[in-house]
Coordinates of C-alpha atoms in Angstrom, one line a residue:
M1 CA 0.0 0.0 0.0
K2 CA 2.8 2.4 0.9
K3 CA 4.6 1.7 -2.3
T4 CA 1.5 2.4 -4.3
V5 CA 0.9 5.7 -2.6
L6 CA 4.5 6.7 -3.0
L7 CA 4.4 5.8 -6.7
L8 CA 1.2 7.8 -7.2
M9 CA 2.7 10.8 -5.5
I10 CA 5.9 10.7 -7.7
S11 CA 3.8 10.2 -10.8
S12 CA 1.6 13.2 -9.9
L13 CA 4.7 15.4 -9.4
A14 CA 5.8 14.5 -12.9
L15 CA 2.6 16.0 -14.3
F16 CA 3.5 19.3 -12.8
A17 CA 7.1 19.3 -13.9
F18 CA 8.3 22.4 -15.6
D19 CA 8.5 22.0 -19.4
A20 CA 10.9 24.6 -20.8
N21 CA 10.4 23.4 -24.3
K22 CA 6.7 24.2 -24.0
V23 CA 7.3 27.6 -22.6
Y24 CA 10.0 28.4 -25.2
K25 CA 7.5 27.7 -28.0
K26 CA 5.9 31.1 -27.1
C27 CA 9.3 32.7 -27.3
A28 CA 10.1 31.1 -30.7
M29 CA 7.6 33.3 -32.4
C30 CA 10.0 36.2 -32.2
H31 CA 13.3 34.7 -31.2
G32 CA 13.2 31.7 -33.7
N33 CA 13.0 28.0 -33.1
A34 CA 16.7 27.9 -32.2
G35 CA 16.9 31.3 -30.6
E36 CA 18.8 32.5 -33.7
K37 CA 16.8 35.7 -34.5
V38 CA 17.0 39.3 -33.3
A39 CA 13.5 39.8 -32.0
L40 CA 11.7 43.1 -32.6
K41 CA 15.0 44.5 -33.9
T42 CA 16.1 45.1 -30.3
S43 CA 17.1 41.8 -28.6
P44 CA 20.4 40.0 -28.8
I45 CA 20.4 36.6 -30.5
I46 CA 19.5 34.7 -27.3
N47 CA 21.3 31.4 -28.3
T48 CA 24.6 33.3 -28.1
L49 CA 24.0 34.3 -24.5
S50 CA 25.5 32.4 -21.6
Q51 CA 23.3 30.6 -19.1
E52 CA 24.2 33.2 -16.5
E53 CA 23.2 36.1 -18.9
L54 CA 19.9 34.3 -19.6
V55 CA 19.2 33.8 -15.9
T56 CA 19.8 37.5 -15.3
A57 CA 17.6 38.6 -18.2
I58 CA 14.7 36.2 -17.5
S59 CA 14.8 37.0 -13.8
A60 CA 14.7 40.7 -14.5
M61 CA 11.7 40.2 -16.9
L62 CA 9.8 38.3 -14.3
D63 CA 10.4 40.7 -11.4
G64 CA 10.0 43.8 -13.6
S65 CA 13.5 45.2 -13.2
S66 CA 14.5 44.6 -16.8
S67 CA 15.8 47.6 -18.7
I68 CA 13.8 46.8 -21.8
S69 CA 11.0 49.2 -22.7
S70 CA 7.8 48.7 -20.8
R71 CA 6.0 47.8 -24.0
Y72 CA 8.3 44.9 -24.6
L73 CA 8.6 44.0 -20.9
G74 CA 4.8 43.5 -20.6
M75 CA 4.8 41.3 -23.7
H76 CA 7.6 39.2 -22.2
Q77 CA 5.9 38.9 -18.9
A78 CA 2.7 37.8 -20.6
K79 CA 4.6 35.1 -22.5
L80 CA 6.3 34.0 -19.3
K81 CA 3.1 33.8 -17.4
G82 CA 3.2 30.7 -15.1
V83 CA 7.0 30.7 -15.1
G84 CA 8.2 31.2 -11.5
M85 CA 11.6 32.3 -10.3
D86 CA 12.3 28.6 -9.5
N87 CA 12.0 27.9 -13.2
V88 CA 14.4 30.5 -14.5
E89 CA 17.5 28.2 -14.3
P90 CA 15.9 25.4 -16.2
M91 CA 14.6 27.8 -18.8
A92 CA 18.0 29.3 -19.3
E93 CA 19.6 25.9 -19.4
Y94 CA 17.1 24.9 -22.1
I95 CA 17.9 28.0 -24.2
T96 CA 21.6 27.2 -24.1
T97 CA 20.8 23.8 -25.7
L98 CA 19.4 25.6 -28.7
K99 CA 22.9 26.6 -29.9
Q100 CA 23.6 24.7 -33.0

C-alpha cells in the first residue's frame, strides 16, 4: 500500500514538472526555433548568451526590473506567465541547448 501511494505521489509530481520546451514555443515566435533571431529589432540573439546572462535577463523580466522598454517588458511577462523564479534556471539551461 505504501509503495502504491508513493508511486502515485511521484507520478503526480511529474505531471507538474516544468517544461521549458513548451514555454519556449511562445518565445520562438520572435526569437526563432533555435533562438537565432534578433527579436523586434532590439534583442540580442539569445542562443549566443551564456546561461548566467539568460538567468539574469529572464529573472529581470519576471520581477519587472528589466531595462527593456515597458511595452516589450509587458509582452515578455505575458509570454512567461506561469514561469516562476524557480523555473528560471531550467529555462536558461534549455535555451543554451538551442545553440547549433
